[in-house]
mmCIF file of C-alpha atoms and ligand atoms in Angstrom:
data_model
loop_
_atom_site.group_PDB
_atom_site.id
_atom_site.type_symbol
_atom_site.label_atom_id
_atom_site.label_comp_id
_atom_site.label_asym_id
_atom_site.label_seq_id
_atom_site.Cartn_x
_atom_site.Cartn_y
_atom_site.Cartn_z
ATOM 1 C CA MET A 1 96.052 96.034 75.411
ATOM 2 C CA LYS A 2 94.826 92.600 76.532
ATOM 3 C CA THR A 3 91.061 92.312 76.369
ATOM 4 C CA LEU A 4 88.803 91.939 79.355
ATOM 5 C CA LYS A 5 85.185 90.835 79.182
ATOM 6 C CA LEU A 6 82.504 92.282 81.433
ATOM 7 C CA HIS A 7 80.087 89.848 83.081
ATOM 8 C CA TYR A 8 77.811 92.549 84.527
ATOM 9 C CA PRO A 9 76.852 95.970 83.210
ATOM 10 C CA VAL A 10 78.925 98.987 84.181
ATOM 11 C CA HIS A 11 76.998 102.135 84.999
ATOM 12 C CA THR A 12 77.650 105.587 86.377
ATOM 13 C CA LEU A 13 76.206 106.641 89.721
ATOM 14 C CA ASN A 14 73.330 108.404 87.992
ATOM 15 C CA GLY A 15 72.305 105.121 86.413
ATOM 16 C CA LYS A 16 73.719 105.577 82.902
ATOM 17 C CA GLU A 17 74.806 102.163 81.578
ATOM 18 C CA ILE A 18 78.035 102.775 79.695
ATOM 19 C CA PHE A 19 78.978 99.139 79.051
ATOM 20 C CA ALA A 20 76.521 96.259 78.774
ATOM 21 C CA ALA A 21 77.208 92.828 80.260
ATOM 22 C CA GLY A 22 79.195 90.853 77.696
ATOM 23 C CA SER A 23 81.128 93.886 76.408
ATOM 24 C CA VAL A 24 84.745 93.254 75.617
ATOM 25 C CA LEU A 25 86.966 96.103 76.783
ATOM 26 C CA THR A 26 89.440 97.157 74.144
ATOM 27 C CA HIS A 27 90.904 100.517 73.262
ATOM 28 C CA GLU A 28 88.253 100.726 70.489
ATOM 29 C CA THR A 29 85.212 99.775 72.608
ATOM 30 C CA ILE A 30 86.279 102.245 75.293
ATOM 31 C CA GLN A 31 86.592 105.061 72.741
ATOM 32 C CA GLU A 32 83.243 104.024 71.269
ATOM 33 C CA ALA A 33 81.575 104.252 74.688
ATOM 34 C CA ARG A 34 83.100 107.710 75.144
ATOM 35 C CA LYS A 35 81.494 108.781 71.876
ATOM 36 C CA THR A 36 78.098 107.258 72.663
ATOM 37 C CA TYR A 37 78.045 108.373 76.314
ATOM 38 C CA PRO A 38 80.495 111.263 76.573
ATOM 39 C CA PRO A 39 81.791 111.761 80.122
ATOM 40 C CA THR A 40 80.675 115.114 81.500
ATOM 41 C CA PRO A 41 83.511 117.588 80.869
ATOM 42 C CA ALA A 42 84.664 118.755 84.264
ATOM 43 C CA THR A 43 87.672 120.233 85.952
ATOM 44 C CA ALA A 44 89.474 118.288 88.633
ATOM 45 C CA GLN A 45 88.821 119.345 92.199
ATOM 46 C CA SER A 46 90.751 119.218 95.453
ATOM 47 C CA LEU A 47 90.300 115.910 97.278
ATOM 48 C CA LEU A 48 91.102 117.233 100.739
ATOM 49 C CA LYS A 49 88.787 120.229 100.428
ATOM 50 C CA HIS A 50 85.880 117.950 99.623
ATOM 51 C CA ARG A 51 83.342 117.699 102.460
ATOM 52 C CA SER A 52 84.846 116.028 105.538
ATOM 53 C CA VAL A 53 87.690 114.224 103.731
ATOM 54 C CA LEU A 54 90.569 116.039 105.491
ATOM 55 C CA ASN A 55 89.020 115.630 108.964
ATOM 56 C CA ASP A 56 88.175 111.981 108.344
ATOM 57 C CA LEU A 57 91.687 111.297 107.159
ATOM 58 C CA GLN A 58 93.318 113.005 110.144
ATOM 59 C CA ASP A 59 90.982 111.159 112.464
ATOM 60 C CA MET A 60 91.858 107.744 110.983
ATOM 61 C CA ILE A 61 95.583 108.482 110.946
ATOM 62 C CA GLY A 62 95.383 109.286 114.663
ATOM 63 C CA GLN A 63 93.881 105.913 115.586
ATOM 64 C CA PRO A 64 95.715 102.607 116.145
ATOM 65 C CA PRO A 65 97.478 101.068 114.336
ATOM 66 C CA TYR A 66 97.841 103.980 111.919
ATOM 67 C CA ASN A 67 99.038 106.242 114.735
ATOM 68 C CA THR A 68 102.188 104.044 114.876
ATOM 69 C CA VAL A 69 102.603 103.932 111.105
ATOM 70 C CA TYR A 70 102.298 107.744 111.010
ATOM 71 C CA SER A 71 104.058 108.412 114.342
ATOM 72 C CA ASN A 72 106.795 110.364 112.574
ATOM 73 C CA LYS A 73 105.611 113.974 112.220
ATOM 74 C CA GLU A 74 107.592 114.524 109.040
ATOM 75 C CA ASP A 75 105.954 111.498 107.438
ATOM 76 C CA ARG A 76 102.513 112.657 108.449
ATOM 77 C CA SER A 77 102.937 116.137 107.107
ATOM 78 C CA ALA A 78 104.653 114.875 103.919
ATOM 79 C CA VAL A 79 101.704 112.597 103.141
ATOM 80 C CA LEU A 80 99.145 115.308 103.912
ATOM 81 C CA THR A 81 101.083 117.818 101.793
ATOM 82 C CA LEU A 82 101.104 115.359 98.903
ATOM 83 C CA MET A 83 97.412 114.687 99.335
ATOM 84 C CA GLU A 84 96.743 118.433 99.313
ATOM 85 C CA ARG A 85 98.049 118.346 95.742
ATOM 86 C CA SER A 86 95.554 115.639 94.839
ATOM 87 C CA GLN A 87 93.066 116.923 92.265
ATOM 88 C CA VAL A 88 90.448 114.390 91.269
ATOM 89 C CA GLN A 89 87.631 114.180 88.775
ATOM 90 C CA PRO A 90 83.995 114.543 89.927
ATOM 91 C CA VAL A 91 83.470 110.813 89.261
ATOM 92 C CA VAL A 92 85.934 110.128 92.108
ATOM 93 C CA LEU A 93 84.316 112.568 94.549
ATOM 94 C CA ASP A 94 80.885 111.182 93.660
ATOM 95 C CA SER A 95 82.099 107.661 94.437
ATOM 96 C CA LEU A 96 83.422 108.812 97.830
ATOM 97 C CA ASP A 97 80.094 110.488 98.625
ATOM 98 C CA TYR A 98 78.299 107.313 97.599
ATOM 99 C CA PHE A 99 80.465 105.113 99.828
ATOM 100 C CA HIS A 100 80.241 107.613 102.676
ATOM 101 C CA ARG A 101 76.482 107.286 102.523
ATOM 102 C CA TYR A 102 76.035 103.571 101.828
ATOM 103 C CA ASP A 103 79.229 101.759 102.784
ATOM 104 C CA ILE A 104 81.365 103.707 105.237
ATOM 105 C CA ASN A 105 84.003 100.939 105.386
ATOM 106 C CA THR A 106 84.771 101.335 101.678
ATOM 107 C CA TYR A 107 84.891 105.143 102.044
ATOM 108 C CA ARG A 108 87.514 104.893 104.800
ATOM 109 C CA HIS A 109 89.360 102.126 102.973
ATOM 110 C CA ALA A 110 89.673 104.158 99.752
ATOM 111 C CA LEU A 111 91.244 107.078 101.635
ATOM 112 C CA MET A 112 93.535 104.996 103.828
ATOM 113 C CA VAL A 113 94.885 102.860 100.966
ATOM 114 C CA PHE A 114 95.611 106.051 99.031
ATOM 115 C CA ALA A 115 97.399 107.682 102.001
ATOM 116 C CA LEU A 116 99.341 104.554 102.987
ATOM 117 C CA SER A 117 100.534 103.914 99.449
ATOM 118 C CA LEU A 118 102.003 107.440 99.361
ATOM 119 C CA LEU A 119 103.749 106.824 102.682
ATOM 120 C CA LEU A 120 105.182 103.480 101.528
ATOM 121 C CA THR A 121 106.443 105.042 98.320
ATOM 122 C CA ARG A 122 108.309 107.619 100.393
ATOM 123 C CA HIS A 123 110.234 104.853 102.174
ATOM 124 C CA LEU A 124 110.544 102.211 99.499
ATOM 125 C CA THR A 125 114.207 101.663 98.663
ATOM 126 C CA LEU A 126 113.865 100.580 95.081
ATOM 127 C CA PRO A 127 115.108 102.088 91.869
ATOM 128 C CA ARG A 128 111.878 103.852 91.163
ATOM 129 C CA ARG A 129 109.949 105.607 88.539
ATOM 130 C CA ASP A 130 107.839 108.547 89.672
ATOM 131 C CA LEU A 131 105.547 106.338 91.735
ATOM 132 C CA GLU A 132 104.412 109.227 93.888
ATOM 133 C CA GLN A 133 103.069 111.086 90.877
ATOM 134 C CA GLU A 134 101.398 107.960 89.517
ATOM 135 C CA ILE A 135 99.653 107.264 92.837
ATOM 136 C CA LEU A 136 98.604 110.919 93.102
ATOM 137 C CA SER A 137 97.199 110.860 89.592
ATOM 138 C CA ALA A 138 95.112 107.782 90.446
ATOM 139 C CA GLY A 139 93.685 109.208 93.693
ATOM 140 C CA PRO A 140 91.491 107.089 95.986
ATOM 141 C CA THR A 141 90.038 105.008 93.153
ATOM 142 C CA HIS A 142 91.295 101.422 93.472
ATOM 143 C CA ASP A 143 87.834 100.130 94.542
ATOM 144 C CA ILE A 144 85.705 102.607 92.549
ATOM 145 C CA GLY A 145 84.208 99.642 90.665
ATOM 146 C CA LYS A 146 82.338 98.731 93.869
ATOM 147 C CA THR A 147 79.834 101.426 92.889
ATOM 148 C CA CYS A 148 78.642 98.802 90.357
ATOM 149 C CA VAL A 149 78.284 96.035 92.978
ATOM 150 C CA PRO A 150 74.943 95.840 94.836
ATOM 151 C CA ILE A 151 75.209 97.397 98.301
ATOM 152 C CA ALA A 152 73.617 94.278 99.821
ATOM 153 C CA ILE A 153 76.686 92.290 98.677
ATOM 154 C CA LEU A 154 79.138 94.887 100.028
ATOM 155 C CA ARG A 155 77.372 94.873 103.388
ATOM 156 C CA LYS A 156 76.685 91.144 103.642
ATOM 157 C CA SER A 157 77.865 89.609 106.899
ATOM 158 C CA THR A 158 77.333 85.936 106.045
ATOM 159 C CA PRO A 159 79.292 83.951 103.400
ATOM 160 C CA LEU A 160 78.715 85.062 99.808
ATOM 161 C CA THR A 161 77.153 82.773 97.238
ATOM 162 C CA VAL A 162 79.169 81.880 94.141
ATOM 163 C CA ASN A 163 77.286 84.493 92.111
ATOM 164 C CA GLU A 164 77.661 87.174 94.765
ATOM 165 C CA ARG A 165 81.415 86.547 94.933
ATOM 166 C CA ARG A 166 81.614 86.760 91.149
ATOM 167 C CA HIS A 167 79.759 90.084 91.248
ATOM 168 C CA LEU A 168 82.006 91.399 94.027
ATOM 169 C CA GLU A 169 85.179 90.407 92.182
ATOM 170 C CA HIS A 170 83.794 92.151 89.115
ATOM 171 C CA HIS A 171 84.594 95.495 90.819
ATOM 172 C CA THR A 172 88.070 95.203 89.281
ATOM 173 C CA ALA A 173 86.837 95.058 85.684
ATOM 174 C CA ALA A 174 84.085 97.605 86.438
ATOM 175 C CA GLY A 175 86.589 100.038 87.972
ATOM 176 C CA PHE A 176 88.853 99.699 84.967
ATOM 177 C CA ALA A 177 85.930 100.306 82.594
ATOM 178 C CA LEU A 178 84.661 103.347 84.524
ATOM 179 C CA LEU A 179 88.056 105.012 84.837
ATOM 180 C CA ALA A 180 89.194 104.237 81.289
ATOM 181 C CA TRP A 181 85.865 105.610 80.009
ATOM 182 C CA ASP A 182 86.142 108.737 82.156
ATOM 183 C CA ASN A 183 89.804 109.403 81.392
ATOM 184 C CA GLY A 184 90.064 108.035 77.843
ATOM 185 C CA ASP A 185 93.423 106.381 78.529
ATOM 186 C CA PRO A 186 93.187 102.740 79.626
ATOM 187 C CA HIS A 187 96.945 102.746 80.296
ATOM 188 C CA ALA A 188 96.761 105.540 82.898
ATOM 189 C CA PRO A 189 97.659 104.506 86.483
ATOM 190 C CA ALA A 190 94.079 104.735 87.838
ATOM 191 C CA PRO A 191 92.404 102.185 85.504
ATOM 192 C CA GLN A 192 95.440 99.881 85.706
ATOM 193 C CA ILE A 193 95.341 99.911 89.525
ATOM 194 C CA ALA A 194 91.561 99.392 89.593
ATOM 195 C CA ARG A 195 91.871 96.381 87.272
ATOM 196 C CA ASP A 196 94.970 94.717 88.722
ATOM 197 C CA HIS A 197 95.038 95.309 92.479
ATOM 198 C CA HIS A 198 93.704 91.782 93.181
ATOM 199 C CA GLU A 199 96.201 90.128 90.847
ATOM 200 C CA ARG A 200 99.092 88.370 92.626
ATOM 201 C CA SER A 201 102.799 87.953 91.841
ATOM 202 C CA ASN A 202 102.310 84.169 91.460
ATOM 203 C CA GLY A 203 99.286 84.490 89.176
ATOM 204 C CA THR A 204 96.664 83.370 91.743
ATOM 205 C CA GLY A 205 94.615 86.585 91.707
ATOM 206 C CA TYR A 206 91.798 87.991 89.584
ATOM 207 C CA PRO A 207 90.316 89.155 87.211
ATOM 208 C CA GLU A 208 92.799 87.675 84.736
ATOM 209 C CA GLY A 209 95.077 85.534 86.928
ATOM 210 C CA LYS A 210 98.143 87.176 85.448
ATOM 211 C CA ARG A 211 101.482 87.345 87.268
ATOM 212 C CA LEU A 212 101.556 90.800 88.797
ATOM 213 C CA ASN A 213 104.828 92.513 88.033
ATOM 214 C CA ASN A 214 104.157 96.219 88.375
ATOM 215 C CA ILE A 215 105.529 97.901 91.485
ATOM 216 C CA LEU A 216 102.848 100.596 91.417
ATOM 217 C CA VAL A 217 100.034 98.050 91.653
ATOM 218 C CA GLU A 218 102.016 95.860 94.067
ATOM 219 C CA ILE A 219 102.173 98.788 96.529
ATOM 220 C CA ILE A 220 98.407 99.304 96.307
ATOM 221 C CA ALA A 221 97.778 95.546 96.631
ATOM 222 C CA ALA A 222 99.763 95.352 99.904
ATOM 223 C CA CYS A 223 98.086 98.483 101.347
ATOM 224 C CA ASP A 224 94.715 97.118 100.248
ATOM 225 C CA ILE A 225 95.113 93.818 102.126
ATOM 226 C CA TYR A 226 96.662 95.445 105.190
ATOM 227 C CA ASP A 227 93.881 98.022 105.559
ATOM 228 C CA ALA A 228 91.173 95.421 104.932
ATOM 229 C CA LEU A 229 92.565 93.217 107.715
ATOM 230 C CA ILE A 230 92.962 95.892 110.405
ATOM 231 C CA SER A 231 89.632 97.664 109.730
ATOM 232 C CA PRO A 232 86.029 96.770 110.610
ATOM 233 C CA ARG A 233 84.287 94.562 108.059
ATOM 234 C CA PRO A 234 80.707 93.226 108.045
ATOM 235 C CA TYR A 235 81.837 89.621 107.580
ATOM 236 C CA ARG A 236 83.606 89.271 110.957
ATOM 237 C CA SER A 237 82.903 90.621 114.432
ATOM 238 C CA SER A 238 86.407 91.982 115.042
ATOM 239 C CA SER A 239 89.346 93.203 112.958
ATOM 240 C CA PHE A 240 92.743 91.516 112.826
ATOM 241 C CA ASP A 241 95.112 92.933 115.405
ATOM 242 C CA ASN A 242 98.116 94.614 113.835
ATOM 243 C CA ARG A 243 100.607 91.836 114.589
ATOM 244 C CA THR A 244 98.329 89.173 113.081
ATOM 245 C CA ALA A 245 97.645 91.318 110.009
ATOM 246 C CA LEU A 246 101.385 91.672 109.368
ATOM 247 C CA GLU A 247 101.809 87.914 109.842
ATOM 248 C CA GLU A 248 99.098 87.297 107.222
ATOM 249 C CA LEU A 249 100.915 89.605 104.811
ATOM 250 C CA THR A 250 104.217 87.848 105.566
ATOM 251 C CA ASP A 251 102.555 84.524 104.678
ATOM 252 C CA LEU A 252 101.354 86.007 101.401
ATOM 253 C CA ALA A 253 104.831 87.336 100.567
ATOM 254 C CA GLN A 254 106.325 83.896 101.329
ATOM 255 C CA LYS A 255 103.831 82.330 98.934
ATOM 256 C CA ASN A 256 104.928 84.872 96.312
ATOM 257 C CA CYS A 257 101.529 86.572 96.312
ATOM 258 C CA LEU A 258 102.943 89.928 97.472
ATOM 259 C CA ASN A 259 106.113 91.904 96.821
ATOM 260 C CA SER A 260 108.448 91.246 99.774
ATOM 261 C CA LYS A 261 110.238 94.603 99.490
ATOM 262 C CA VAL A 262 106.883 96.378 99.879
ATOM 263 C CA LEU A 263 106.079 94.167 102.875
ATOM 264 C CA GLN A 264 109.484 94.899 104.452
ATOM 265 C CA THR A 265 108.753 98.633 104.131
ATOM 266 C CA LEU A 266 105.332 98.264 105.729
ATOM 267 C CA ILE A 267 106.805 96.264 108.609
ATOM 268 C CA ALA A 268 109.585 98.843 109.163
ATOM 269 C CA LEU A 269 106.919 101.565 109.409
ATOM 270 C CA ASN A 270 105.122 99.496 112.028
ATOM 271 C CA ARG A 271 108.179 99.095 114.295
ATOM 272 C CA CYS A 272 108.388 101.630 117.115
ATOM 273 C CA ASN A 273 112.188 101.915 116.775
ATOM 274 C CA ARG A 274 111.851 102.674 113.039
ATOM 275 C CA PRO A 275 114.710 100.586 111.554
ATOM 276 C CA ARG A 276 116.030 101.532 108.134
ATOM 277 C CA VAL A 277 113.929 99.603 105.636
ATOM 278 C CA ASP A 278 116.916 97.624 104.333
ATOM 279 C CA ASP A 279 117.914 96.661 107.903
ATOM 280 C CA CYS A 280 114.415 95.571 108.895
ATOM 281 C CA VAL A 281 114.304 91.800 109.414
ATOM 282 C CA ILE A 282 110.926 90.175 108.874
ATOM 283 C CA SER A 283 110.114 87.802 111.705
ATOM 284 C CA LEU A 284 108.552 84.486 110.698
ATOM 285 C CA GLU A 285 107.448 83.757 114.236
ATOM 286 C CA LYS A 286 103.656 83.409 114.527
ATOM 287 C CA ARG A 287 102.171 84.991 117.625
ATOM 288 C CA GLY A 288 98.871 86.405 116.392
ATOM 289 C CA THR A 289 95.411 84.883 116.302
ATOM 290 C CA PRO A 290 93.055 85.713 113.415
ATOM 291 C CA PRO A 291 89.433 86.526 114.363
ATOM 292 C CA ALA A 292 87.539 83.270 114.918
ATOM 293 C CA ASP A 293 84.425 84.221 112.937
ATOM 294 C CA ASN A 294 85.970 85.577 109.735
ATOM 295 C CA ASN A 295 83.676 84.823 106.789
ATOM 296 C CA TYR A 296 86.017 86.392 104.242
ATOM 297 C CA GLY A 297 86.716 84.106 101.300
ATOM 298 C CA ILE A 298 84.078 81.546 102.353
ATOM 299 C CA THR A 299 81.698 80.957 99.472
ATOM 300 C CA ILE A 300 78.513 78.907 99.607
ATOM 301 C CA ASP A 301 77.017 77.107 96.651
ATOM 302 C CA GLU A 302 73.411 78.301 96.472
ATOM 303 C CA THR A 303 72.470 75.319 94.319
ATOM 304 C CA ALA A 304 73.559 72.807 96.969
ATOM 305 C CA PRO A 305 70.666 71.125 98.842
ATOM 306 C CA VAL A 306 70.230 72.564 102.328
ATOM 307 C CA SER A 307 70.440 69.949 105.056
ATOM 308 C CA PRO A 308 67.696 69.855 107.710
ATOM 309 C CA LEU A 309 70.332 70.882 110.273
ATOM 310 C CA GLN A 310 71.309 74.013 108.284
ATOM 311 C CA LYS A 311 67.652 74.993 107.988
ATOM 312 C CA LYS A 312 67.297 75.297 111.764
HETATM 313 FE FE1 FE2 B 1 89.416 95.719 95.538
HETATM 314 FE FE1 FE2 B 2 90.339 97.501 98.375
#
């Protein structure tokens, strides 16, 4: 296992620090943390029977643009049936409760990325390993590391400072640490997805800048970006419309940031006439307009002198 260094502490939701800032995550340090701070032994519980999860999910699936993506009844019931099988650890349910209370966007995002990745897997025409089972075993955990990022950063509507962006991006390493600690196996799908879902096929992502070449994580990465674009976010006043979101993803696939087969599947699911995935032609025509006031990705240097004009 390649090593990853933490820049901020990683703690559980009840405040127990399980890894200090500066810790290097290896198989040994993870096992050591499990000995020092043993995860509470617990049995997995049903995700959909937890609080309002099933209702929230059905509600979101019924709203545009997901109502098009899930317009096929068979698809909808297949995804819900799969999700009914989803049994997750208390650490996952606790994270959902936390996001539901403090950051509703991340709560919705965790569920929708999970559901959409199962739907994509159903339609992906690739020689495949048991992706469905791997996604199910991970549950809605790709952003669980955001429980270690201050809420003020998650909710910030203006551009992040360099340090805030660093802390936000640290959710990948934190999620890996939390899930590997809880599960004991750093190679399980959940910690791998949490760590790598911001890596890109051309090596331009984070936390390690490695070339992503793992279809499981590539599915989550595409669903992650798509859902983030079409959903409300504090850093812009409106979401991307569906057409523009798909154009952004097409751009990313052309730059070799995203897997183009996964993108083709997502686009086929978004077409009303439902072409077969292999017959679906991706249009390169640009017709959408991104929101004008999108602060995503804009970082300010807090050490830079503020001009008198900016102070006003
Ligand atoms: Fe993320
Ligand atoms: Fe995400």
